[in-house]
PDB file of C-alpha atoms in Angstrom:
ATOM      1  CA  UNK A  38     -19.173 139.881 -75.935  1.00  0.00           C
ATOM      2  CA  UNK A  39     -19.465 140.099 -72.147  1.00  0.00           C
ATOM      3  CA  UNK A  40     -20.901 136.997 -70.586  1.00  0.00           C
ATOM      4  CA  UNK A  41     -23.526 139.136 -68.883  1.00  0.00           C
ATOM      5  CA  UNK A  42     -25.196 139.714 -72.201  1.00  0.00           C
ATOM      6  CA  UNK A  43     -25.425 135.936 -72.971  1.00  0.00           C
ATOM      7  CA  UNK A  44     -26.810 135.220 -69.525  1.00  0.00           C
ATOM      8  CA  UNK A  45     -29.494 137.905 -69.888  1.00  0.00           C
ATOM      9  CA  UNK A  46     -30.638 136.841 -73.403  1.00  0.00           C
ATOM     10  CA  UNK A  47     -30.836 133.193 -72.148  1.00  0.00           C
ATOM     11  CA  UNK A  48     -32.721 134.318 -69.005  1.00  0.00           C
ATOM     12  CA  UNK A  49     -35.326 135.986 -71.234  1.00  0.00           C
ATOM     13  CA  UNK A  50     -35.819 132.741 -73.104  1.00  0.00           C
ATOM     14  CA  UNK A  51     -33.621 133.537 -76.134  1.00  0.00           C
ATOM     15  CA  UNK A  52     -31.070 131.574 -77.886  1.00  0.00           C
ATOM     16  CA  UNK A  53     -27.672 133.245 -78.454  1.00  0.00           C
ATOM     17  CA  UNK A  54     -26.200 133.395 -81.874  1.00  0.00           C
ATOM     18  CA  UNK A  55     -23.023 135.255 -82.333  1.00  0.00           C
ATOM     19  CA  UNK A  56     -22.343 136.968 -85.599  1.00  0.00           C
ATOM     20  CA  UNK A  57     -18.729 137.655 -86.102  1.00  0.00           C
ATOM     21  CA  UNK A  58     -17.585 140.873 -87.841  1.00  0.00           C
ATOM     22  CA  UNK A  59     -17.056 140.413 -91.655  1.00  0.00           C
ATOM     23  CA  UNK A  60     -20.130 138.282 -92.260  1.00  0.00           C
ATOM     24  CA  UNK A  61     -20.584 138.563 -96.060  1.00  0.00           C
ATOM     25  CA  UNK A  62     -24.327 139.294 -95.719  1.00  0.00           C
ATOM     26  CA  UNK A  63     -25.128 140.127 -92.078  1.00  0.00           C
ATOM     27  CA  UNK A  64     -28.607 141.498 -92.910  1.00  0.00           C
ATOM     28  CA  UNK A  65     -29.454 138.107 -94.367  1.00  0.00           C
ATOM     29  CA  UNK A  66     -29.442 136.563 -90.872  1.00  0.00           C
ATOM     30  CA  UNK A  67     -32.265 138.904 -89.736  1.00  0.00           C
ATOM     31  CA  UNK A  68     -34.999 136.654 -91.122  1.00  0.00           C
ATOM     32  CA  UNK A  69     -33.835 133.914 -88.803  1.00  0.00           C
ATOM     33  CA  UNK A  70     -33.655 136.119 -85.625  1.00  0.00           C
ATOM     34  CA  UNK A  71     -36.214 137.693 -83.377  1.00  0.00           C
ATOM     35  CA  UNK A  72     -33.860 140.451 -82.261  1.00  0.00           C
ATOM     36  CA  UNK A  73     -30.227 141.657 -82.122  1.00  0.00           C
ATOM     37  CA  UNK A  74     -28.076 143.064 -79.371  1.00  0.00           C
ATOM     38  CA  UNK A  75     -25.353 145.415 -80.420  1.00  0.00           C
ATOM     39  CA  UNK A  76     -22.968 145.231 -77.475  1.00  0.00           C
ATOM     40  CA  UNK A  77     -21.189 148.487 -78.026  1.00  0.00           C
ATOM     41  CA  UNK A  78     -17.479 148.999 -77.828  1.00  0.00           C
ATOM     42  CA  UNK A  79     -14.951 151.575 -79.030  1.00  0.00           C
ATOM     43  CA  UNK A  80     -15.574 154.502 -81.340  1.00  0.00           C
ATOM     44  CA  UNK A  81     -17.012 154.220 -84.828  1.00  0.00           C
ATOM     45  CA  UNK A  82     -14.380 154.163 -87.569  1.00  0.00           C
ATOM     46  CA  UNK A  83     -14.426 157.599 -88.961  1.00  0.00           C
ATOM     47  CA  UNK A  84     -14.664 156.178 -92.468  1.00  0.00           C
ATOM     48  CA  UNK A  85     -18.251 155.054 -91.680  1.00  0.00           C
ATOM     49  CA  UNK A  86     -19.433 158.571 -91.335  1.00  0.00           C
ATOM     50  CA  UNK A  87     -17.048 160.550 -93.520  1.00  0.00           C
ATOM     51  CA  UNK A  88     -14.939 161.791 -90.659  1.00  0.00           C
ATOM     52  CA  UNK A  89     -11.267 161.802 -89.915  1.00  0.00           C
ATOM     53  CA  UNK A  90      -9.440 159.951 -87.040  1.00  0.00           C
ATOM     54  CA  UNK A  91      -8.391 161.791 -83.948  1.00  0.00           C
ATOM     55  CA  UNK A  92      -6.052 160.912 -81.087  1.00  0.00           C
ATOM     56  CA  UNK A  93      -9.163 160.508 -78.798  1.00  0.00           C
ATOM     57  CA  UNK A  94     -10.498 157.687 -80.966  1.00  0.00           C
ATOM     58  CA  UNK A  95     -10.178 154.177 -79.250  1.00  0.00           C
ATOM     59  CA  UNK A  96     -11.132 150.601 -79.947  1.00  0.00           C
ATOM     60  CA  UNK A  97     -11.840 151.320 -83.711  1.00  0.00           C
ATOM     61  CA  UNK A  98     -12.789 148.231 -85.770  1.00  0.00           C
ATOM     62  CA  UNK A  99     -13.919 149.088 -89.192  1.00  0.00           C
ATOM     63  CA  UNK A 100     -15.007 145.575 -90.095  1.00  0.00           C
ATOM     64  CA  UNK A 101     -17.135 145.314 -86.950  1.00  0.00           C
ATOM     65  CA  UNK A 102     -18.668 148.737 -87.591  1.00  0.00           C
ATOM     66  CA  UNK A 103     -19.589 147.898 -91.151  1.00  0.00           C
ATOM     67  CA  UNK A 104     -21.220 144.572 -89.904  1.00  0.00           C
ATOM     68  CA  UNK A 105     -23.178 146.313 -87.084  1.00  0.00           C
ATOM     69  CA  UNK A 106     -24.336 149.218 -89.237  1.00  0.00           C
ATOM     70  CA  UNK A 107     -25.611 146.790 -91.920  1.00  0.00           C
ATOM     71  CA  UNK A 108     -27.569 145.016 -89.256  1.00  0.00           C
ATOM     72  CA  UNK A 109     -28.930 148.193 -87.824  1.00  0.00           C
ATOM     73  CA  UNK A 110     -29.964 149.412 -91.256  1.00  0.00           C
TER      74      UNK A 110
END
């Protein structure tokens, strides 16, 4: 997580809580939060959308993708 994200959330009056990839029930945290920031990164793991890998894919992290997709859903 880039430090600028933390600085901006704090400047807006928010408290920063980092949810590491692989949380057993990431959506269970949503009741305690007012919002979430998905910081972006590499490509989505092809397994998350039924695709196949390609040489152009970079920064793939299946565990992170699953956690962030559960939060977004």
